[in-house]
PDB file of C-alpha atoms in Angstrom:
ATOM      1  CA  UNK K   1      93.891  79.419 114.346  1.00 69.00           C
ATOM      2  CA  UNK K   2      92.938  79.634 117.998  1.00 79.00           C
ATOM      3  CA  UNK K   3      93.966  82.639 120.118  1.00 84.00           C
ATOM      4  CA  UNK K   4      97.287  81.806 121.724  1.00 88.00           C
ATOM      5  CA  UNK K   5      98.560  82.687 125.170  1.00 90.00           C
ATOM      6  CA  UNK K   6     100.818  85.370 123.694  1.00 91.00           C
ATOM      7  CA  UNK K   7      97.828  87.247 122.293  1.00 92.00           C
ATOM      8  CA  UNK K   8      96.232  87.521 125.711  1.00 94.00           C
ATOM      9  CA  UNK K   9      99.538  88.549 127.265  1.00 94.00           C
ATOM     10  CA  UNK K  10     100.083  91.217 124.627  1.00 94.00           C
ATOM     11  CA  UNK K  11      96.543  92.518 125.136  1.00 95.00           C
ATOM     12  CA  UNK K  12      97.070  92.693 128.894  1.00 96.00           C
ATOM     13  CA  UNK K  13     100.393  94.466 128.410  1.00 96.00           C
ATOM     14  CA  UNK K  14      98.734  97.030 126.138  1.00 95.00           C
ATOM     15  CA  UNK K  15      95.863  97.558 128.592  1.00 96.00           C
ATOM     16  CA  UNK K  16      98.273  97.920 131.506  1.00 96.00           C
ATOM     17  CA  UNK K  17     100.416 100.413 129.627  1.00 95.00           C
ATOM     18  CA  UNK K  18      97.341 102.479 128.720  1.00 94.00           C
ATOM     19  CA  UNK K  19      96.395 102.488 132.400  1.00 94.00           C
ATOM     20  CA  UNK K  20      99.858 103.639 133.455  1.00 94.00           C
ATOM     21  CA  UNK K  21      99.704 106.416 130.879  1.00 91.00           C
ATOM     22  CA  UNK K  22      96.403 107.548 132.369  1.00 90.00           C
ATOM     23  CA  UNK K  23      97.742 107.621 135.906  1.00 90.00           C
ATOM     24  CA  UNK K  24     100.838 109.559 134.880  1.00 89.00           C
ATOM     25  CA  UNK K  25      99.301 112.150 132.571  1.00 87.00           C
ATOM     26  CA  UNK K  26      95.779 112.947 133.747  1.00 84.00           C
ATOM     27  CA  UNK K  27      95.153 115.304 136.633  1.00 81.00           C
ATOM     28  CA  UNK K  28      91.530 114.502 137.367  1.00 83.00           C
ATOM     29  CA  UNK K  29      91.405 112.156 140.338  1.00 85.00           C
ATOM     30  CA  UNK K  30      88.459 110.237 138.885  1.00 87.00           C
ATOM     31  CA  UNK K  31      90.273 109.493 135.621  1.00 89.00           C
ATOM     32  CA  UNK K  32      93.251 108.271 137.623  1.00 89.00           C
ATOM     33  CA  UNK K  33      90.823 105.987 139.401  1.00 89.00           C
ATOM     34  CA  UNK K  34      89.496 104.581 136.151  1.00 92.00           C
ATOM     35  CA  UNK K  35      93.060 104.029 134.942  1.00 94.00           C
ATOM     36  CA  UNK K  36      93.803 102.045 138.091  1.00 94.00           C
ATOM     37  CA  UNK K  37      90.757  99.897 137.296  1.00 93.00           C
ATOM     38  CA  UNK K  38      92.152  99.366 133.798  1.00 95.00           C
ATOM     39  CA  UNK K  39      95.445  98.143 135.243  1.00 95.00           C
ATOM     40  CA  UNK K  40      93.635  95.797 137.639  1.00 95.00           C
ATOM     41  CA  UNK K  41      91.647  94.411 134.718  1.00 95.00           C
ATOM     42  CA  UNK K  42      94.819  93.858 132.716  1.00 96.00           C
ATOM     43  CA  UNK K  43      96.364  91.919 135.595  1.00 95.00           C
ATOM     44  CA  UNK K  44      93.167  89.888 135.966  1.00 96.00           C
ATOM     45  CA  UNK K  45      93.201  89.035 132.280  1.00 95.00           C
ATOM     46  CA  UNK K  46      96.760  87.765 132.594  1.00 95.00           C
ATOM     47  CA  UNK K  47      95.841  85.590 135.555  1.00 95.00           C
ATOM     48  CA  UNK K  48      92.837  84.100 133.778  1.00 94.00           C
ATOM     49  CA  UNK K  49      94.883  83.465 130.624  1.00 94.00           C
ATOM     50  CA  UNK K  50      97.563  81.616 132.597  1.00 93.00           C
ATOM     51  CA  UNK K  51      94.902  79.688 134.456  1.00 92.00           C
ATOM     52  CA  UNK K  52      93.363  78.628 131.119  1.00 91.00           C
ATOM     53  CA  UNK K  53      96.565  77.435 129.508  1.00 91.00           C
ATOM     54  CA  UNK K  54      98.158  75.830 132.547  1.00 87.00           C
ATOM     55  CA  UNK K  55      95.277  74.640 133.224  1.00 83.00           C
ATOM     56  CA  UNK K  56      94.886  75.308 136.930  1.00 87.00           C
ATOM     57  CA  UNK K  57      91.758  76.852 138.391  1.00 89.00           C
ATOM     58  CA  UNK K  58      93.592  78.526 141.315  1.00 90.00           C
ATOM     59  CA  UNK K  59      94.446  81.508 139.126  1.00 91.00           C
ATOM     60  CA  UNK K  60      90.784  82.389 138.929  1.00 93.00           C
ATOM     61  CA  UNK K  61      90.537  82.457 142.738  1.00 94.00           C
ATOM     62  CA  UNK K  62      93.128  85.226 142.754  1.00 93.00           C
ATOM     63  CA  UNK K  63      91.117  87.158 140.188  1.00 94.00           C
ATOM     64  CA  UNK K  64      88.227  86.855 142.586  1.00 92.00           C
ATOM     65  CA  UNK K  65      90.206  88.420 145.418  1.00 94.00           C
ATOM     66  CA  UNK K  66      91.485  91.159 143.126  1.00 94.00           C
ATOM     67  CA  UNK K  67      87.861  91.989 142.312  1.00 93.00           C
ATOM     68  CA  UNK K  68      86.977  92.145 146.016  1.00 93.00           C
ATOM     69  CA  UNK K  69      89.910  94.457 146.748  1.00 93.00           C
ATOM     70  CA  UNK K  70      89.028  96.616 143.737  1.00 92.00           C
ATOM     71  CA  UNK K  71      85.484  97.024 145.009  1.00 92.00           C
ATOM     72  CA  UNK K  72      86.731  98.056 148.460  1.00 93.00           C
ATOM     73  CA  UNK K  73      89.292 100.414 146.942  1.00 92.00           C
ATOM     74  CA  UNK K  74      86.705 102.118 144.751  1.00 91.00           C
ATOM     75  CA  UNK K  75      84.286 102.615 147.634  1.00 91.00           C
ATOM     76  CA  UNK K  76      86.874 104.189 149.952  1.00 92.00           C
ATOM     77  CA  UNK K  77      88.612 106.120 147.178  1.00 90.00           C
ATOM     78  CA  UNK K  78      85.428 107.687 145.907  1.00 89.00           C
ATOM     79  CA  UNK K  79      84.435 108.642 149.444  1.00 89.00           C
ATOM     80  CA  UNK K  80      87.787 110.397 149.817  1.00 88.00           C
ATOM     81  CA  UNK K  81      87.410 112.137 146.460  1.00 86.00           C
ATOM     82  CA  UNK K  82      83.907 113.340 147.334  1.00 85.00           C
ATOM     83  CA  UNK K  83      85.133 114.593 150.712  1.00 85.00           C
ATOM     84  CA  UNK K  84      88.017 116.452 149.054  1.00 83.00           C
ATOM     85  CA  UNK K  85      85.638 117.896 146.495  1.00 83.00           C
ATOM     86  CA  UNK K  86      83.433 119.278 149.266  1.00 81.00           C
ATOM     87  CA  UNK K  87      86.401 121.038 150.801  1.00 79.00           C
ATOM     88  CA  UNK K  88      88.267 122.244 147.734  1.00 77.00           C
ATOM     89  CA  UNK K  89      85.568 122.379 145.042  1.00 75.00           C
ATOM     90  CA  UNK K  90      87.954 120.548 142.744  1.00 75.00           C
ATOM     91  CA  UNK K  91      89.176 117.052 141.892  1.00 75.00           C
ATOM     92  CA  UNK K  92      92.383 118.296 140.312  1.00 77.00           C
ATOM     93  CA  UNK K  93      95.140 116.382 142.080  1.00 77.00           C
ATOM     94  CA  UNK K  94      97.566 119.262 141.655  1.00 75.00           C
ATOM     95  CA  UNK K  95      95.370 121.271 144.003  1.00 76.00           C
ATOM     96  CA  UNK K  96      95.383 118.535 146.646  1.00 77.00           C
ATOM     97  CA  UNK K  97      98.770 119.346 148.101  1.00 75.00           C
ATOM     98  CA  UNK K  98      98.029 119.211 151.802  1.00 74.00           C
ATOM     99  CA  UNK K  99     100.568 116.454 152.461  1.00 74.00           C
ATOM    100  CA  UNK K 100     103.095 117.623 149.930  1.00 70.00           C
ATOM    101  CA  UNK K 101     106.071 119.651 151.062  1.00 63.00           C
TER     102      UNK K 101
ATOM    103  CA  UNK E   1      82.869  78.557 112.117  1.00 76.00           C
ATOM    104  CA  UNK E   2      86.400  79.092 113.302  1.00 83.00           C
ATOM    105  CA  UNK E   3      86.737  82.179 111.104  1.00 89.00           C
ATOM    106  CA  UNK E   4      83.637  83.616 112.729  1.00 90.00           C
ATOM    107  CA  UNK E   5      85.076  82.879 116.178  1.00 88.00           C
ATOM    108  CA  UNK E   6      88.279  84.677 115.268  1.00 90.00           C
ATOM    109  CA  UNK E   7      86.411  87.670 113.900  1.00 93.00           C
ATOM    110  CA  UNK E   8      84.436  87.979 117.126  1.00 93.00           C
ATOM    111  CA  UNK E   9      87.657  87.616 119.138  1.00 93.00           C
ATOM    112  CA  UNK E  10      89.358  90.394 117.187  1.00 94.00           C
ATOM    113  CA  UNK E  11      86.253  92.538 117.612  1.00 95.00           C
ATOM    114  CA  UNK E  12      86.349  92.168 121.393  1.00 95.00           C
ATOM    115  CA  UNK E  13      90.084  92.808 121.537  1.00 95.00           C
ATOM    116  CA  UNK E  14      89.662  95.996 119.519  1.00 96.00           C
ATOM    117  CA  UNK E  15      86.662  97.030 121.607  1.00 95.00           C
ATOM    118  CA  UNK E  16      88.673  96.595 124.805  1.00 96.00           C
ATOM    119  CA  UNK E  17      91.775  98.427 123.631  1.00 95.00           C
ATOM    120  CA  UNK E  18      90.001 101.286 121.854  1.00 96.00           C
ATOM    121  CA  UNK E  19      87.598 101.976 124.706  1.00 96.00           C
ATOM    122  CA  UNK E  20      90.521 101.826 127.147  1.00 95.00           C
ATOM    123  CA  UNK E  21      92.207 104.473 125.018  1.00 94.00           C
ATOM    124  CA  UNK E  22      89.044 106.591 125.143  1.00 94.00           C
ATOM    125  CA  UNK E  23      88.970 106.247 128.942  1.00 92.00           C
ATOM    126  CA  UNK E  24      92.463 107.644 129.268  1.00 91.00           C
ATOM    127  CA  UNK E  25      92.603 110.219 126.481  1.00 88.00           C
ATOM    128  CA  UNK E  26      89.119 111.695 126.182  1.00 87.00           C
ATOM    129  CA  UNK E  27      88.722 115.239 127.464  1.00 82.00           C
ATOM    130  CA  UNK E  28      85.237 114.825 128.875  1.00 82.00           C
ATOM    131  CA  UNK E  29      85.099 112.742 132.012  1.00 85.00           C
ATOM    132  CA  UNK E  30      81.610 111.366 131.409  1.00 86.00           C
ATOM    133  CA  UNK E  31      82.743 109.915 128.058  1.00 90.00           C
ATOM    134  CA  UNK E  32      85.626 108.265 129.888  1.00 90.00           C
ATOM    135  CA  UNK E  33      83.243 106.758 132.414  1.00 91.00           C
ATOM    136  CA  UNK E  34      81.017 105.289 129.729  1.00 92.00           C
ATOM    137  CA  UNK E  35      83.968 104.044 127.669  1.00 94.00           C
ATOM    138  CA  UNK E  36      85.055 102.146 130.770  1.00 94.00           C
ATOM    139  CA  UNK E  37      81.758 100.237 130.470  1.00 94.00           C
ATOM    140  CA  UNK E  38      82.835  98.871 127.082  1.00 95.00           C
ATOM    141  CA  UNK E  39      86.280  97.972 128.383  1.00 95.00           C
ATOM    142  CA  UNK E  40      84.748  95.941 131.196  1.00 95.00           C
ATOM    143  CA  UNK E  41      82.376  94.205 128.790  1.00 95.00           C
ATOM    144  CA  UNK E  42      85.237  93.455 126.412  1.00 95.00           C
ATOM    145  CA  UNK E  43      87.283  91.911 129.219  1.00 95.00           C
ATOM    146  CA  UNK E  44      84.233  89.877 130.297  1.00 95.00           C
ATOM    147  CA  UNK E  45      83.889  88.559 126.736  1.00 95.00           C
ATOM    148  CA  UNK E  46      87.568  87.588 126.741  1.00 94.00           C
ATOM    149  CA  UNK E  47      86.973  85.689 129.986  1.00 95.00           C
ATOM    150  CA  UNK E  48      84.332  83.712 128.095  1.00 93.00           C
ATOM    151  CA  UNK E  49      86.942  82.960 125.436  1.00 91.00           C
ATOM    152  CA  UNK E  50      89.217  81.733 128.207  1.00 91.00           C
ATOM    153  CA  UNK E  51      86.506  79.364 129.466  1.00 90.00           C
ATOM    154  CA  UNK E  52      86.118  81.304 132.737  1.00 90.00           C
ATOM    155  CA  UNK E  53      82.327  81.420 132.706  1.00 91.00           C
ATOM    156  CA  UNK E  54      81.814  82.253 136.375  1.00 93.00           C
ATOM    157  CA  UNK E  55      84.392  85.024 136.309  1.00 93.00           C
ATOM    158  CA  UNK E  56      82.806  86.544 133.206  1.00 94.00           C
ATOM    159  CA  UNK E  57      79.504  86.745 135.045  1.00 94.00           C
ATOM    160  CA  UNK E  58      81.124  88.235 138.152  1.00 93.00           C
ATOM    161  CA  UNK E  59      83.065  90.700 136.003  1.00 93.00           C
ATOM    162  CA  UNK E  60      79.775  92.025 134.642  1.00 93.00           C
ATOM    163  CA  UNK E  61      78.137  91.989 138.076  1.00 93.00           C
ATOM    164  CA  UNK E  62      80.958  93.502 140.124  1.00 91.00           C
ATOM    165  CA  UNK E  63      82.690  95.829 137.684  1.00 92.00           C
ATOM    166  CA  UNK E  64      79.758  96.999 135.585  1.00 90.00           C
ATOM    167  CA  UNK E  65      77.061  96.716 138.226  1.00 89.00           C
ATOM    168  CA  UNK E  66      79.085  97.919 141.194  1.00 89.00           C
ATOM    169  CA  UNK E  67      82.322  99.711 140.444  1.00 91.00           C
ATOM    170  CA  UNK E  68      81.216 101.533 137.308  1.00 91.00           C
ATOM    171  CA  UNK E  69      77.979 102.687 138.934  1.00 90.00           C
ATOM    172  CA  UNK E  70      80.018 104.058 141.831  1.00 89.00           C
ATOM    173  CA  UNK E  71      82.404 105.835 139.484  1.00 89.00           C
ATOM    174  CA  UNK E  72      79.555 107.416 137.536  1.00 89.00           C
ATOM    175  CA  UNK E  73      78.018 108.557 140.834  1.00 87.00           C
ATOM    176  CA  UNK E  74      81.400 110.024 141.685  1.00 85.00           C
ATOM    177  CA  UNK E  75      81.444 111.867 138.368  1.00 85.00           C
ATOM    178  CA  UNK E  76      77.980 113.253 138.998  1.00 84.00           C
ATOM    179  CA  UNK E  77      78.863 114.285 142.533  1.00 81.00           C
ATOM    180  CA  UNK E  78      82.084 116.053 141.644  1.00 76.00           C
ATOM    181  CA  UNK E  79      81.813 117.420 138.108  1.00 66.00           C
ATOM    182  CA  UNK E  80      80.430 120.888 137.832  1.00 64.00           C
ATOM    183  CA  UNK E  81      79.388 122.127 134.420  1.00 50.00           C
ATOM    184  CA  UNK E  82      82.439 124.324 134.296  1.00 49.00           C
ATOM    185  CA  UNK E  83      84.870 121.568 135.204  1.00 52.00           C
ATOM    186  CA  UNK E  84      83.560 119.090 132.635  1.00 49.00           C
ATOM    187  CA  UNK E  85      86.373 120.157 130.360  1.00 52.00           C
ATOM    188  CA  UNK E  86      89.540 119.157 132.091  1.00 53.00           C
ATOM    189  CA  UNK E  87      92.098 121.941 131.838  1.00 52.00           C
ATOM    190  CA  UNK E  88      95.327 121.395 129.957  1.00 50.00           C
ATOM    191  CA  UNK E  89      96.959 118.133 130.767  1.00 55.00           C
ATOM    192  CA  UNK E  90     100.057 118.369 128.680  1.00 55.00           C
ATOM    193  CA  UNK E  91     102.580 119.564 131.196  1.00 61.00           C
ATOM    194  CA  UNK E  92     103.659 116.030 132.064  1.00 70.00           C
ATOM    195  CA  UNK E  93     102.862 114.226 128.860  1.00 74.00           C
ATOM    196  CA  UNK E  94     106.351 114.026 127.422  1.00 81.00           C
ATOM    197  CA  UNK E  95     108.071 113.224 130.692  1.00 85.00           C
ATOM    198  CA  UNK E  96     105.477 110.526 131.332  1.00 84.00           C
ATOM    199  CA  UNK E  97     106.267 108.927 127.979  1.00 87.00           C
ATOM    200  CA  UNK E  98     109.667 107.786 129.262  1.00 91.00           C
ATOM    201  CA  UNK E  99     108.500 105.438 132.061  1.00 91.00           C
ATOM    202  CA  UNK E 100     105.538 104.312 129.925  1.00 92.00           C
ATOM    203  CA  UNK E 101     107.822 103.421 127.017  1.00 93.00           C
ATOM    204  CA  UNK E 102     110.263 101.652 129.344  1.00 94.00           C
ATOM    205  CA  UNK E 103     107.430  99.650 130.880  1.00 95.00           C
ATOM    206  CA  UNK E 104     105.922  98.768 127.517  1.00 94.00           C
ATOM    207  CA  UNK E 105     109.239  97.710 126.016  1.00 95.00           C
ATOM    208  CA  UNK E 106     110.016  95.656 129.097  1.00 95.00           C
ATOM    209  CA  UNK E 107     106.677  93.867 129.038  1.00 94.00           C
ATOM    210  CA  UNK E 108     106.863  93.137 125.305  1.00 94.00           C
ATOM    211  CA  UNK E 109     110.470  91.993 125.575  1.00 95.00           C
ATOM    212  CA  UNK E 110     109.389  89.594 128.330  1.00 93.00           C
ATOM    213  CA  UNK E 111     106.460  88.284 126.297  1.00 93.00           C
ATOM    214  CA  UNK E 112     108.430  87.732 123.116  1.00 92.00           C
ATOM    215  CA  UNK E 113     111.575  86.312 124.688  1.00 93.00           C
ATOM    216  CA  UNK E 114     109.908  83.581 126.746  1.00 89.00           C
ATOM    217  CA  UNK E 115     108.659  80.347 125.185  1.00 89.00           C
ATOM    218  CA  UNK E 116     104.955  80.036 125.922  1.00 88.00           C
ATOM    219  CA  UNK E 117     103.008  76.809 125.746  1.00 84.00           C
ATOM    220  CA  UNK E 118      99.734  77.542 123.982  1.00 82.00           C
ATOM    221  CA  UNK E 119      98.301  74.050 123.733  1.00 84.00           C
ATOM    222  CA  UNK E 120      94.682  74.129 124.801  1.00 82.00           C
ATOM    223  CA  UNK E 121      93.652  71.472 127.270  1.00 81.00           C
ATOM    224  CA  UNK E 122      90.034  70.716 127.912  1.00 80.00           C
ATOM    225  CA  UNK E 123      88.521  72.312 131.003  1.00 80.00           C
ATOM    226  CA  UNK E 124      85.289  71.790 132.846  1.00 82.00           C
ATOM    227  CA  UNK E 125      82.767  74.467 133.825  1.00 87.00           C
ATOM    228  CA  UNK E 126      84.489  76.483 136.538  1.00 87.00           C
ATOM    229  CA  UNK E 127      81.708  77.309 138.988  1.00 90.00           C
ATOM    230  CA  UNK E 128      81.800  74.066 140.936  1.00 92.00           C
ATOM    231  CA  UNK E 129      85.597  73.786 141.382  1.00 91.00           C
ATOM    232  CA  UNK E 130      85.782  77.504 142.228  1.00 92.00           C
ATOM    233  CA  UNK E 131      83.184  77.114 144.951  1.00 92.00           C
ATOM    234  CA  UNK E 132      84.963  74.082 146.338  1.00 93.00           C
ATOM    235  CA  UNK E 133      88.330  75.840 146.409  1.00 92.00           C
ATOM    236  CA  UNK E 134      86.867  78.949 148.046  1.00 92.00           C
ATOM    237  CA  UNK E 135      85.352  76.958 150.879  1.00 93.00           C
ATOM    238  CA  UNK E 136      88.253  74.572 151.450  1.00 94.00           C
ATOM    239  CA  UNK E 137      91.730  75.639 150.455  1.00 93.00           C
ATOM    240  CA  UNK E 138      91.107  79.396 150.291  1.00 94.00           C
ATOM    241  CA  UNK E 139      88.633  79.687 153.151  1.00 95.00           C
ATOM    242  CA  UNK E 140      90.731  82.033 155.297  1.00 95.00           C
ATOM    243  CA  UNK E 141      91.473  84.537 152.493  1.00 94.00           C
ATOM    244  CA  UNK E 142      87.804  84.384 151.589  1.00 94.00           C
ATOM    245  CA  UNK E 143      86.777  85.371 155.121  1.00 95.00           C
ATOM    246  CA  UNK E 144      89.466  88.054 155.263  1.00 95.00           C
ATOM    247  CA  UNK E 145      88.109  89.473 152.008  1.00 94.00           C
ATOM    248  CA  UNK E 146      84.663  89.714 153.533  1.00 93.00           C
ATOM    249  CA  UNK E 147      86.113  91.530 156.549  1.00 95.00           C
ATOM    250  CA  UNK E 148      87.920  93.890 154.182  1.00 95.00           C
ATOM    251  CA  UNK E 149      84.683  94.632 152.360  1.00 94.00           C
ATOM    252  CA  UNK E 150      82.887  95.315 155.627  1.00 95.00           C
ATOM    253  CA  UNK E 151      85.648  97.648 156.791  1.00 95.00           C
ATOM    254  CA  UNK E 152      85.628  99.453 153.437  1.00 94.00           C
ATOM    255  CA  UNK E 153      81.859  99.836 153.634  1.00 92.00           C
ATOM    256  CA  UNK E 154      81.939 101.403 157.083  1.00 94.00           C
ATOM    257  CA  UNK E 155      84.967 103.539 156.257  1.00 92.00           C
ATOM    258  CA  UNK E 156      83.430 104.851 153.064  1.00 90.00           C
ATOM    259  CA  UNK E 157      80.250 105.803 154.884  1.00 89.00           C
ATOM    260  CA  UNK E 158      82.198 107.593 157.599  1.00 89.00           C
ATOM    261  CA  UNK E 159      84.276 109.488 155.030  1.00 86.00           C
ATOM    262  CA  UNK E 160      81.493 110.506 152.699  1.00 80.00           C
ATOM    263  CA  UNK E 161      78.948 111.560 155.286  1.00 79.00           C
ATOM    264  CA  UNK E 162      78.309 115.241 155.473  1.00 69.00           C
ATOM    265  CA  UNK E 163      79.392 116.710 158.783  1.00 66.00           C
ATOM    266  CA  UNK E 164      78.727 120.190 159.993  1.00 61.00           C
ATOM    267  CA  UNK E 165      81.849 122.062 160.974  1.00 60.00           C
ATOM    268  CA  UNK E 166      81.547 121.625 164.760  1.00 56.00           C
ATOM    269  CA  UNK E 167      80.741 117.930 164.484  1.00 53.00           C
ATOM    270  CA  UNK E 168      84.043 116.855 162.937  1.00 48.00           C
TER     271      UNK E 168
END
């Protein structure tokens, strides 16, 4: 029995849901970051699975762009987190309430 | 042979899901960061199963070599010994379950209600067609992505640099 498309889709759904749980429940900004990476990976896995079973290579190009955007996002996001940490001595997002009314 | 393949597949699926769970639920942030390493490797192995050889290599290079290193640097730069233990995180847990459950049920309902075609067709090695597509059909997005990376690089440096108070 070969792995079917459903298996990959189910795996991506599980990964994505785990990522959403992380974003919603954790308060450490870095963990939220890692959860976002998990969700991006889940979406990438879906794209590659579709591209394998269609088969059309264009799906993998999109994965490539997602990776580029993820790299940019991590660089800027971590710079922001480090800057906030310098100011507040904390990465707890409940304490970062400057723009919250 | 096929049994062995399936065993390895199940192993990588379990590795991915379990380490993803560790990332989200472990109390110590450094354990989360290292569990993320195994998730990325598991996903890279699944790319190999999906015959995406070039993407598997770039997954290891970009995610493990780049993004994870950055995240671990972030952990080192922000975690003090006293903040290694993240304080209680339960105040939202039960409320958060509602949207998570809705999302999960929705995704699974979608997966199980649609008819999927799982016939495997033969594919060639992907590096050559990927390179061709990137430099012909997707040339403009490719260049825009490089501009985005450059902008992110400069922006990150500007944000993370240490300024004295009067300099800002």
